Amino acid sequence: MLCERCHKRPATVHYTEIVNNQKKELHLCEECAREMGVSFGFPPQFPFHSLLSGLFFPAGEEVEAEREVRCPRCGLTEREFAARGLLGCPQCYSALRPAVEQVLRRVHGVARHTGKAPRRQKEVVGKLTEIERLRRELAEAVRREEYERAAELRDRIRELEKNTGGKAENGSKGNSD
Amino acid sequence: MGLRETLTNPRSRWMDGDGPEADVVVSSRVRLARNLKDFLFPHRLKPTQKEEVLHAVWVAASRPEVASRVGKLELVRLVDLTPVERQILVEKHLVSPDFIKGDLTGRGLLLREDEVVSVMINEEDHLRIQCLLPGLELEAAWKLADQVDDALELTLDYAYHQNYGYLTACPTNVGTGLRVSSMLHLPGLVLVGAIDEMITNLSKLGLAVRGLYGEGTRAAGDLFQISNQITLGRGEEEIVRHLYGIIRKLIAQERESRETLYRQREQLEDRVFRAYGILRYARAITSQEAMRLLSDLRLGVALGIIKGVPLGLVTELMVLIQPALVIKTVGKNLSPGERDVVRARLIRERLENIKGVK
Ligand SMILES: [Zn+2]
Ligand SMILES: [Zn+2]
């Protein structure tokens, strides 16, 4: 068997990898295997294109450039995402959300993280929840016309908002960018 | 050891033969993908911005708090290395093959002296935190990676989303950003012909398997790498435990196959000692042949058929005979034929030094 890449030397490296039930075989000569960096140390990357095929662009459908969804921060379009499998920036996750969620469901089965969170960010999230709770209390105090209590709550909220960099407006949605 | 040592000594901590279940499991790796929230992902950055990311990560990593928690990390920029030196980092499994391709501006590697902890900067993500240990040590590798992550996060602002977790350039890594893997030596399953079935079963469990093998060939030392594919929707501990459980089962299957082979003891002994004999005395050897023979030798050492050869040395030889390390060792560019001669010499010298092999 000849090397699949250079078609000159005999293939001596037979490389098989199975990811997501898809088998990929490569038969290479030693030189080409080295040049292609077939290495053992690192787990294989997902075969992204096969995951995306037909996912958000049904065959033959043309999207006018100006109507295309685009990330406001980095300018990446859905089409570029589909072509390369890479997002451009953290905000792409919100900007291209429908496409991203489709991919997440197909790859991971779900679209919700249940693991670890950055410690400092967890503090911020904690404070935001506290702000929400105080806001509800404040509304209740105003409804009952307990103005002294309401003023106290308002001061407390302002203080917390200062510490979280005014992010309280987003509720507890966290930081997507 | 230090960086100079890393680039000249083929040995690395993960090659030690003293890890748990070392007869079957060569090494365990944990990788965490992280990005900085204030920058676009590396493939969208201009060279100067990549330099900024590198600088920001270096500032965070060189703080005394990081050194006291996880040990001192040294920084090396890829542009400061020769091509052969960069290839050595790949052969020692410290950086990915993609990391040394294309524009190298802003790419760097943080490395702890023992090479157990490393961080690739500006690969596909801003940070790829990696912990690499010998034997079956997934839990320990995860705990260490977790600590490195926490230590860097003291001052770095990560891109994180409540629903999607740690945000990564490729959505296949999002969530935990965690990829756990082990490298397994499975000559038993290969020799009894059970490997194809095993691989098919594993891939049904949502795991990725990589092996250098093919019909009738045992090209690359019967080494297989198994890793998780799902990174989102499961906790880190759960991902680690799941893979650990499966690897335990594989170890049992491999040992069973070895027992089957051991029933034809003379044949197996002959195979192992022939391998030792060729490796010990050959004057020219290709890396393919050397890998096949080293696999036989490793099996013999693991089964106690051949005594006196340390398991770690066999693993080290499997790395040492890779092309760039061979070139580095003799200090000039070689033709493949010359490489085979040098390779045979390197192996001979190592095996000569150990006494009392029987
Ligand atoms: Zn070739
Ligand atoms: Zn974007």
Coordinates of C-alpha atoms and ligand atoms in Angstrom, one line a residue:
Chain A
M1 CA 0.0 0.0 0.0
L2 CA 1.3 3.5 -0.9
C3 CA 1.1 6.5 1.3
E4 CA -2.2 8.3 1.0
R5 CA -0.5 11.7 1.1
C6 CA 2.6 11.6 -1.1
H7 CA 1.6 8.5 -3.1
K8 CA 5.3 7.7 -3.4
R9 CA 6.6 5.9 -0.4
P10 CA 5.0 2.7 1.1
A11 CA 2.6 3.4 3.9
T12 CA 4.0 2.1 7.2
V13 CA 1.9 4.1 9.7
H14 CA -1.6 3.0 9.9
Y15 CA -3.6 5.4 11.9
T16 CA -7.1 4.7 13.1
E17 CA -9.3 7.0 15.2
I18 CA -12.9 6.7 16.2
V19 CA -14.7 9.8 17.4
N20 CA -18.4 10.0 17.8
N21 CA -18.9 6.7 16.1
Q22 CA -17.0 7.8 13.1
K23 CA -14.0 5.9 12.0
K24 CA -11.1 7.7 10.3
E25 CA -8.3 5.7 8.8
L26 CA -5.1 7.1 7.4
H27 CA -2.3 5.1 5.8
L28 CA 0.9 7.1 5.7
C29 CA 4.6 6.8 5.2
E30 CA 6.8 7.7 8.1
E31 CA 7.8 11.0 6.7
C32 CA 4.3 12.2 6.0
A33 CA 3.1 10.9 9.4
R34 CA 5.7 13.1 11.0
E35 CA 4.9 16.1 8.8
M36 CA 1.3 15.8 9.6
G37 CA 2.1 15.7 13.2
V38 CA 0.2 12.4 13.9
S39 CA 1.0 12.3 17.6
F40 CA -0.1 10.3 20.5
G41 CA 0.1 12.7 23.3
F42 CA -3.1 14.5 22.4
P43 CA -6.6 13.3 22.1
P44 CA -8.2 13.7 18.7
Q45 CA -10.3 16.7 17.9
F46 CA -14.0 16.3 17.1
P47 CA -14.8 15.8 13.4
F48 CA -16.6 19.0 13.4
H49 CA -17.7 19.2 9.7
S50 CA -19.6 15.9 9.9
L51 CA -21.5 17.3 12.9
L52 CA -22.5 20.4 11.1
S53 CA -23.5 19.1 7.8
G54 CA -27.0 20.2 6.9
L55 CA -27.4 21.7 10.3
F56 CA -28.2 25.3 9.8
F57 CA -27.9 25.8 6.1
P58 CA -30.2 23.5 4.1
A59 CA -28.7 22.8 0.7
G60 CA -29.2 25.5 -2.0
E61 CA -30.5 28.1 0.4
E62 CA -28.9 31.5 -0.1
V63 CA -28.9 34.1 2.6
E64 CA -28.5 37.7 1.6
A65 CA -25.3 39.1 3.2
E66 CA -27.1 41.9 5.0
R67 CA -29.6 39.6 6.6
E68 CA -27.1 37.3 7.9
V69 CA -26.7 36.9 11.6
R70 CA -23.4 38.4 12.7
C71 CA -21.7 38.7 16.1
P72 CA -21.6 42.4 17.0
R73 CA -18.3 42.1 18.9
C74 CA -16.1 40.2 16.5
G75 CA -18.2 40.2 13.2
L76 CA -18.3 36.4 12.8
T77 CA -21.2 35.2 10.8
E78 CA -23.1 31.9 11.1
R79 CA -21.8 30.9 7.8
E80 CA -18.2 31.4 8.9
F81 CA -18.9 29.4 12.0
A82 CA -20.3 26.6 9.9
A83 CA -17.4 26.6 7.6
R84 CA -14.6 26.4 10.2
G85 CA -16.3 25.2 13.3
L86 CA -14.8 27.9 15.5
L87 CA -16.5 30.8 17.2
G88 CA -14.8 34.2 17.1
C89 CA -15.2 35.5 20.7
P90 CA -17.1 34.8 23.9
Q91 CA -20.0 36.9 22.8
C92 CA -20.6 34.7 19.7
Y93 CA -22.3 32.3 22.1
S94 CA -25.1 34.7 22.6
A95 CA -25.0 36.4 19.2
L96 CA -25.2 33.1 17.3
R97 CA -27.2 31.3 19.9
P98 CA -29.6 29.2 17.8
A99 CA -26.8 27.8 15.7
V100 CA -24.6 27.3 18.8
E101 CA -27.4 25.5 20.7
Q102 CA -28.0 23.1 17.9
V103 CA -24.4 22.2 17.8
L104 CA -24.2 21.8 21.6
R105 CA -27.2 19.5 21.6
R106 CA -25.8 17.4 18.9
V107 CA -22.4 17.1 20.4
H108 CA -23.1 17.0 24.2
G109 CA -26.8 16.1 24.2
V110 CA -27.6 19.1 26.4
A111 CA -26.9 22.9 26.4
R112 CA -26.4 23.5 30.1
H113 CA -23.2 23.6 32.1
T114 CA -23.3 21.9 35.5
G115 CA -19.6 21.9 36.4
K116 CA -17.2 24.3 38.1
A117 CA -17.4 28.1 37.9
P118 CA -14.7 30.7 38.4
R119 CA -14.4 31.5 42.1
R120 CA -14.4 35.3 41.7
Q121 CA -17.3 35.2 39.3
K122 CA -19.3 33.1 41.7
E123 CA -19.0 35.9 44.2
V124 CA -20.4 38.3 41.7
V125 CA -23.2 35.9 40.9
G126 CA -23.9 35.6 44.6
K127 CA -24.1 39.4 45.0
L128 CA -26.4 39.7 42.0
T129 CA -28.8 37.2 43.6
E130 CA -28.6 39.2 46.8
I131 CA -29.5 42.3 44.8
E132 CA -32.5 40.6 43.3
R133 CA -33.7 39.6 46.7
L134 CA -33.3 43.1 48.1
R135 CA -35.2 44.6 45.1
R136 CA -38.1 42.3 45.7
E137 CA -38.1 43.4 49.4
L138 CA -37.8 47.0 48.3
A139 CA -40.9 46.7 46.1
E140 CA -42.7 45.1 48.9
A141 CA -41.7 47.9 51.3
V142 CA -42.9 50.5 48.9
R143 CA -46.2 48.7 48.4
R144 CA -46.6 48.8 52.2
E145 CA -45.5 52.4 52.3
E146 CA -42.7 51.6 54.7
Y147 CA -40.5 54.4 53.4
E148 CA -37.8 54.3 56.0
R149 CA -37.2 50.6 55.3
A150 CA -37.3 51.3 51.6
A151 CA -34.6 53.9 51.8
E152 CA -32.4 51.5 53.8
L153 CA -32.8 48.9 51.1
R154 CA -32.1 51.3 48.3
D155 CA -28.8 52.3 50.0
R156 CA -27.9 48.7 50.4
I157 CA -28.6 47.9 46.8
R158 CA -26.6 50.8 45.5
E159 CA -23.6 49.7 47.6
L160 CA -23.8 46.1 46.2
E161 CA -24.2 47.4 42.6
K162 CA -21.1 49.5 43.1
N163 CA -19.1 46.4 44.0
T164 CA -20.3 44.3 41.1
G165 CA -19.6 47.1 38.6
G166 CA -23.2 47.9 37.9
K167 CA -23.9 44.5 36.4
A168 CA -27.1 44.2 38.4
E169 CA -29.1 45.4 35.3
N170 CA -28.5 42.0 33.8
G171 CA -30.2 40.2 36.6
S172 CA -28.4 37.0 37.4
K173 CA -27.7 36.1 33.8
G174 CA -23.9 36.2 34.3
N175 CA -21.3 37.4 32.0
S176 CA -21.5 36.2 28.5
D177 CA -18.7 38.4 27.3
Chain B
M1 CA 15.4 20.2 35.3
G2 CA 14.6 23.6 33.7
L3 CA 13.9 24.3 30.1
R4 CA 17.3 23.5 28.7
E5 CA 17.0 20.1 30.3
T6 CA 13.5 19.6 28.9
L7 CA 14.9 20.1 25.4
T8 CA 17.8 17.8 25.8
N9 CA 16.7 15.1 28.1
P10 CA 14.1 12.7 26.5
R11 CA 12.9 11.7 30.0
S12 CA 9.8 13.2 31.4
R13 CA 8.0 12.5 34.7
W14 CA 5.0 10.9 32.9
M15 CA 7.3 8.2 31.5
D16 CA 8.2 6.9 35.0
G17 CA 7.1 3.3 35.3
D18 CA 6.0 3.6 38.9
G19 CA 2.5 4.9 38.4
P20 CA -0.6 2.9 39.4
E21 CA -1.5 0.0 37.0
A22 CA 1.7 0.8 35.1
D23 CA 1.7 -2.6 33.5
V24 CA -1.1 -1.4 31.2
V25 CA -1.5 2.3 31.7
V26 CA 1.4 4.4 30.5
S27 CA 0.2 7.9 31.4
S28 CA -2.8 10.0 32.3
R29 CA -3.6 13.5 31.0
V30 CA -6.1 16.2 32.0
R31 CA -6.6 19.3 30.0
L32 CA -8.7 22.4 30.8
A33 CA -9.5 24.9 28.0
R34 CA -9.9 28.6 29.2
N35 CA -10.2 31.9 27.5
L36 CA -9.9 35.5 28.7
K37 CA -13.1 37.5 28.5
D38 CA -11.6 40.7 27.2
F39 CA -10.1 39.2 24.0
L40 CA -11.4 37.5 20.9
F41 CA -10.4 33.9 20.5
P42 CA -6.8 33.4 19.3
H43 CA -7.6 32.7 15.6
R44 CA -9.3 36.1 15.4
L45 CA -6.5 38.1 17.1
K46 CA -3.9 40.3 15.5
P47 CA -0.3 39.4 16.3
T48 CA 0.1 42.3 18.7
Q49 CA -3.1 41.2 20.6
K50 CA -1.8 37.7 20.9
E51 CA 1.3 39.2 22.5
E52 CA -1.0 41.0 24.9
V53 CA -2.7 37.7 25.9
L54 CA 0.7 36.0 26.3
H55 CA 1.8 38.9 28.5
A56 CA -1.4 38.9 30.6
V57 CA -1.1 35.2 31.2
W58 CA 2.6 35.4 32.1
V59 CA 1.9 38.3 34.6
A60 CA -0.8 36.1 36.3
A61 CA 1.3 32.9 36.2
S62 CA 4.5 34.5 37.6
R63 CA 2.8 35.8 40.8
P64 CA 4.1 34.3 44.1
E65 CA 0.6 33.0 45.0
V66 CA 0.7 30.7 41.9
A67 CA 4.2 29.4 42.7
S68 CA 3.2 28.6 46.3
R69 CA 0.1 26.8 45.3
V70 CA 1.2 24.8 42.3
G71 CA 4.9 25.4 41.9
K72 CA 7.0 27.7 39.8
L73 CA 6.1 28.0 36.1
E74 CA 8.7 29.0 33.5
L75 CA 7.7 30.6 30.2
V76 CA 9.1 29.8 26.8
R77 CA 8.1 31.5 23.6
L78 CA 7.9 29.3 20.6
V79 CA 9.7 31.9 18.4
D80 CA 12.7 31.6 20.7
L81 CA 13.1 27.9 19.9
T82 CA 14.6 26.1 16.9
P83 CA 12.2 23.9 14.7
V84 CA 13.9 20.8 16.1
E85 CA 13.3 22.0 19.7
R86 CA 9.7 22.7 19.0
Q87 CA 9.3 19.2 17.6
I88 CA 10.8 17.8 20.7
L89 CA 8.1 19.5 22.8
V90 CA 5.6 17.6 20.6
E91 CA 7.4 14.3 20.9
K92 CA 7.4 14.6 24.7
H93 CA 3.7 15.3 24.5
L94 CA 4.0 18.7 26.1
V95 CA 2.4 20.6 23.2
S96 CA 0.1 19.6 20.4
P97 CA 1.3 19.2 16.8
D98 CA -0.9 22.1 15.7
F99 CA 0.7 24.4 18.2
I100 CA 4.0 24.4 16.3
K101 CA 2.5 25.0 12.9
G102 CA 1.6 28.3 11.2
D103 CA 2.3 31.8 12.7
L104 CA 4.0 31.3 16.1
T105 CA 3.6 34.9 17.3
G106 CA 2.4 35.1 20.8
R107 CA 2.5 31.4 21.3
G108 CA 4.1 30.3 24.5
L109 CA 4.4 27.4 26.9
L110 CA 4.3 27.6 30.7
L111 CA 6.2 24.7 32.1
R112 CA 6.8 23.4 35.6
E113 CA 10.2 22.0 36.1
D114 CA 9.1 18.4 36.3
E115 CA 7.0 18.8 33.1
V116 CA 3.9 17.5 35.0
V117 CA 2.2 20.9 34.7
S118 CA 2.2 22.9 31.5
V119 CA 0.0 25.6 29.9
M120 CA -0.2 26.2 26.2
I121 CA -0.8 29.9 25.5
N122 CA -2.7 30.9 22.3
E123 CA -3.3 27.5 20.9
E124 CA -7.0 27.1 19.8
D125 CA -7.9 28.7 23.1
H126 CA -6.0 31.4 25.1
L127 CA -5.1 28.8 27.8
R128 CA -4.8 25.0 27.7
I129 CA -3.9 23.9 31.2
Q130 CA -2.4 20.4 31.2
C131 CA -1.4 17.9 33.8
L132 CA 0.4 14.8 32.7
L133 CA 1.2 11.9 35.2
P134 CA 2.5 8.4 34.8
G135 CA 0.1 5.4 35.2
L136 CA -3.6 5.6 35.9
E137 CA -3.8 8.9 37.8
L138 CA -6.8 10.6 36.3
E139 CA -8.1 11.8 39.7
A140 CA -4.8 13.2 40.8
A141 CA -4.2 14.9 37.4
W142 CA -7.7 16.5 37.6
K143 CA -7.1 17.8 41.1
L144 CA -3.8 19.4 40.1
A145 CA -5.3 20.9 36.9
D146 CA -8.1 22.3 39.1
Q147 CA -5.6 23.9 41.4
V148 CA -3.6 25.5 38.6
D149 CA -6.9 26.8 37.1
D150 CA -7.9 28.3 40.5
A151 CA -4.4 29.8 41.0
L152 CA -4.5 31.5 37.5
E153 CA -8.1 32.6 38.0
L154 CA -7.0 34.7 41.1
T155 CA -6.1 37.4 38.6
L156 CA -7.3 36.4 35.2
D157 CA -10.9 37.1 34.1
Y158 CA -12.1 34.0 32.3
A159 CA -14.9 34.0 29.7
Y160 CA -17.7 32.2 31.5
H161 CA -21.4 32.0 30.8
Q162 CA -23.9 30.7 33.4
N163 CA -25.6 28.3 30.9
Y164 CA -22.6 27.3 28.8
G165 CA -19.8 27.3 31.3
Y166 CA -16.3 28.1 30.2
L167 CA -16.5 29.5 26.7
T168 CA -14.1 28.0 24.2
A169 CA -13.3 28.7 20.5
C170 CA -14.8 25.4 19.5
P171 CA -18.2 24.5 21.0
T172 CA -17.1 20.8 21.3
N173 CA -14.9 21.9 24.3
V174 CA -17.4 24.3 26.0
G175 CA -18.7 23.8 29.5
T176 CA -16.1 22.2 31.7
G177 CA -13.4 22.6 29.0
L178 CA -12.2 19.3 30.3
R179 CA -10.6 16.6 28.3
V180 CA -9.4 13.6 30.2
S181 CA -7.3 10.9 28.6
S182 CA -5.1 7.9 29.3
M183 CA -2.5 6.2 27.1
L184 CA -2.8 2.4 27.3
H185 CA -0.5 -0.3 26.2
L186 CA -2.7 -3.1 24.9
P187 CA -0.5 -5.8 23.2
G188 CA -2.6 -8.6 24.8
L189 CA -5.8 -7.4 23.2
V190 CA -4.0 -6.8 19.9
L191 CA -2.4 -10.2 19.8
V192 CA -5.5 -12.2 20.7
G193 CA -7.4 -10.2 18.0
A194 CA -9.9 -8.6 20.3
I195 CA -8.9 -5.0 19.8
D196 CA -11.3 -4.0 17.0
E197 CA -14.4 -5.1 19.0
M198 CA -13.1 -3.3 22.0
I199 CA -12.6 -0.1 20.1
T200 CA -16.1 -0.2 18.5
N201 CA -17.6 -0.8 22.0
L202 CA -15.8 2.2 23.5
S203 CA -16.8 4.5 20.8
K204 CA -20.5 3.7 21.5
L205 CA -19.9 4.9 25.1
G206 CA -19.2 8.5 23.8
L207 CA -15.4 8.0 24.1
A208 CA -12.8 8.8 21.5
V209 CA -10.2 6.2 20.8
R210 CA -7.0 6.8 18.9
G211 CA -4.5 4.1 17.9
L212 CA -1.8 3.7 15.4
Y213 CA -2.6 0.3 14.0
G214 CA -4.0 -1.3 11.0
E215 CA -4.8 -4.6 9.5
G216 CA -2.1 -7.1 10.4
T217 CA 0.3 -4.4 11.5
R218 CA 1.4 -3.5 14.9
A219 CA 3.1 -0.4 13.8
A220 CA 3.2 1.9 16.8
G221 CA 3.8 0.0 19.9
D222 CA 0.2 -1.2 20.6
L223 CA -0.5 2.2 22.2
F224 CA -4.0 3.5 22.4
Q225 CA -5.4 6.7 23.7
I226 CA -8.9 6.9 25.2
S227 CA -10.6 10.2 26.0
N228 CA -14.0 11.7 26.9
Q229 CA -15.9 13.6 24.2
I230 CA -18.6 15.2 26.2
T231 CA -17.6 18.3 28.1
L232 CA -20.9 20.0 28.8
G233 CA -23.8 18.9 31.1
R234 CA -21.7 16.8 33.3
G235 CA -19.6 17.8 36.3
E236 CA -15.8 17.4 36.2
E237 CA -15.7 14.7 38.8
E238 CA -18.3 12.8 36.9
I239 CA -16.4 13.0 33.7
V240 CA -13.2 11.8 35.4
R241 CA -15.0 8.9 37.3
H242 CA -16.7 7.7 34.1
L243 CA -13.5 7.4 32.2
Y244 CA -11.7 5.9 35.2
G245 CA -14.4 3.1 35.4
I246 CA -14.1 2.2 31.8
I247 CA -10.3 2.1 31.9
R248 CA -10.4 -0.2 34.9
K249 CA -12.5 -2.6 32.8
L250 CA -10.1 -2.3 29.9
I251 CA -7.2 -3.1 32.2
A252 CA -9.0 -6.3 33.4
Q253 CA -9.6 -7.3 29.8
E254 CA -6.0 -6.7 28.8
R255 CA -4.7 -8.7 31.7
E256 CA -7.0 -11.5 30.8
S257 CA -5.7 -11.5 27.2
R258 CA -2.2 -11.6 28.5
E259 CA -3.0 -14.6 30.6
T260 CA -4.3 -16.3 27.6
L261 CA -1.0 -15.6 25.8
Y262 CA 0.9 -16.7 28.8
R263 CA -0.5 -20.2 28.4
Q264 CA 1.8 -20.6 25.5
R265 CA 4.6 -19.5 27.6
E266 CA 7.5 -20.6 25.4
Q267 CA 6.2 -18.8 22.4
L268 CA 5.7 -15.6 24.4
E269 CA 9.2 -15.9 26.1
D270 CA 10.8 -16.4 22.7
R271 CA 9.0 -13.3 21.3
V272 CA 10.1 -11.1 24.3
F273 CA 13.7 -12.2 24.3
R274 CA 14.0 -11.9 20.6
A275 CA 12.8 -8.3 20.9
Y276 CA 15.3 -7.7 23.6
G277 CA 18.1 -9.3 21.6
I278 CA 17.4 -7.2 18.5
L279 CA 17.1 -4.0 20.4
R280 CA 20.2 -4.8 22.4
Y281 CA 22.4 -5.6 19.3
A282 CA 20.9 -4.1 16.1
R283 CA 23.1 -1.7 14.1
A284 CA 20.2 0.0 12.2
I285 CA 16.6 0.1 13.0
T286 CA 13.5 2.0 11.7
S287 CA 11.2 3.6 14.2
Q288 CA 8.4 1.2 13.2
E289 CA 10.4 -1.9 13.9
A290 CA 11.7 -0.4 17.1
M291 CA 8.2 0.5 18.3
R292 CA 7.0 -3.0 17.6
L293 CA 9.9 -4.6 19.5
L294 CA 9.7 -2.2 22.4
S295 CA 6.0 -3.2 22.7
D296 CA 7.0 -6.8 23.0
L297 CA 9.7 -5.9 25.5
R298 CA 7.3 -3.8 27.6
L299 CA 4.8 -6.8 27.6
G300 CA 7.7 -9.1 28.8
V301 CA 8.7 -6.7 31.5
A302 CA 5.1 -6.2 32.7
L303 CA 4.6 -10.0 32.9
G304 CA 7.9 -10.6 34.7
I305 CA 9.2 -12.7 31.8
I306 CA 12.3 -10.5 31.5
K307 CA 13.8 -9.1 34.7
G308 CA 16.0 -6.2 35.3
V309 CA 14.7 -3.8 32.6
P310 CA 12.8 -0.9 34.2
L311 CA 9.3 -0.2 32.7
G312 CA 10.0 3.5 32.7
L313 CA 13.1 2.9 30.5
V314 CA 11.0 1.1 27.8
T315 CA 8.5 4.1 27.7
E316 CA 11.5 6.5 27.6
L317 CA 12.9 4.6 24.6
M318 CA 9.6 4.7 22.8
V319 CA 9.9 8.5 23.0
L320 CA 13.6 8.7 22.5
I321 CA 13.5 7.0 19.1
Q322 CA 11.1 9.6 17.6
P323 CA 12.8 11.5 14.7
A324 CA 13.4 14.9 16.2
L325 CA 14.9 13.6 19.4
V326 CA 17.2 11.4 17.4
I327 CA 18.3 14.5 15.4
K328 CA 18.7 16.6 18.5
T329 CA 20.8 13.9 20.1
V330 CA 23.4 13.8 17.4
G331 CA 23.1 17.5 16.6
K332 CA 22.6 17.6 12.8
N333 CA 20.1 16.8 10.1
L334 CA 20.1 13.2 9.1
S335 CA 18.8 11.1 6.2
P336 CA 16.4 8.4 7.1
G337 CA 19.1 5.8 6.7
E338 CA 21.5 7.6 8.9
R339 CA 18.7 8.0 11.4
D340 CA 18.2 4.3 11.6
V341 CA 21.8 3.8 12.5
V342 CA 21.7 6.5 15.2
R343 CA 18.5 5.1 16.6
A344 CA 19.9 1.7 16.9
R345 CA 23.0 3.1 18.7
L346 CA 20.8 5.2 21.1
I347 CA 18.8 2.1 22.1
R348 CA 21.9 -0.1 22.5
E349 CA 23.6 2.5 24.7
R350 CA 20.5 2.6 27.0
L351 CA 20.2 -1.1 27.2
E352 CA 23.9 -1.7 27.7
N353 CA 23.8 0.4 30.9
I354 CA 21.4 -1.9 32.7
K355 CA 23.0 -4.9 34.3
G356 CA 21.5 -8.2 35.3
V357 CA 18.9 -8.6 32.7
K358 CA 17.5 -12.2 32.7
Ligands
ZN1 ZN 3.9 9.9 2.3
ZN2 ZN -18.0 37.1 18.3

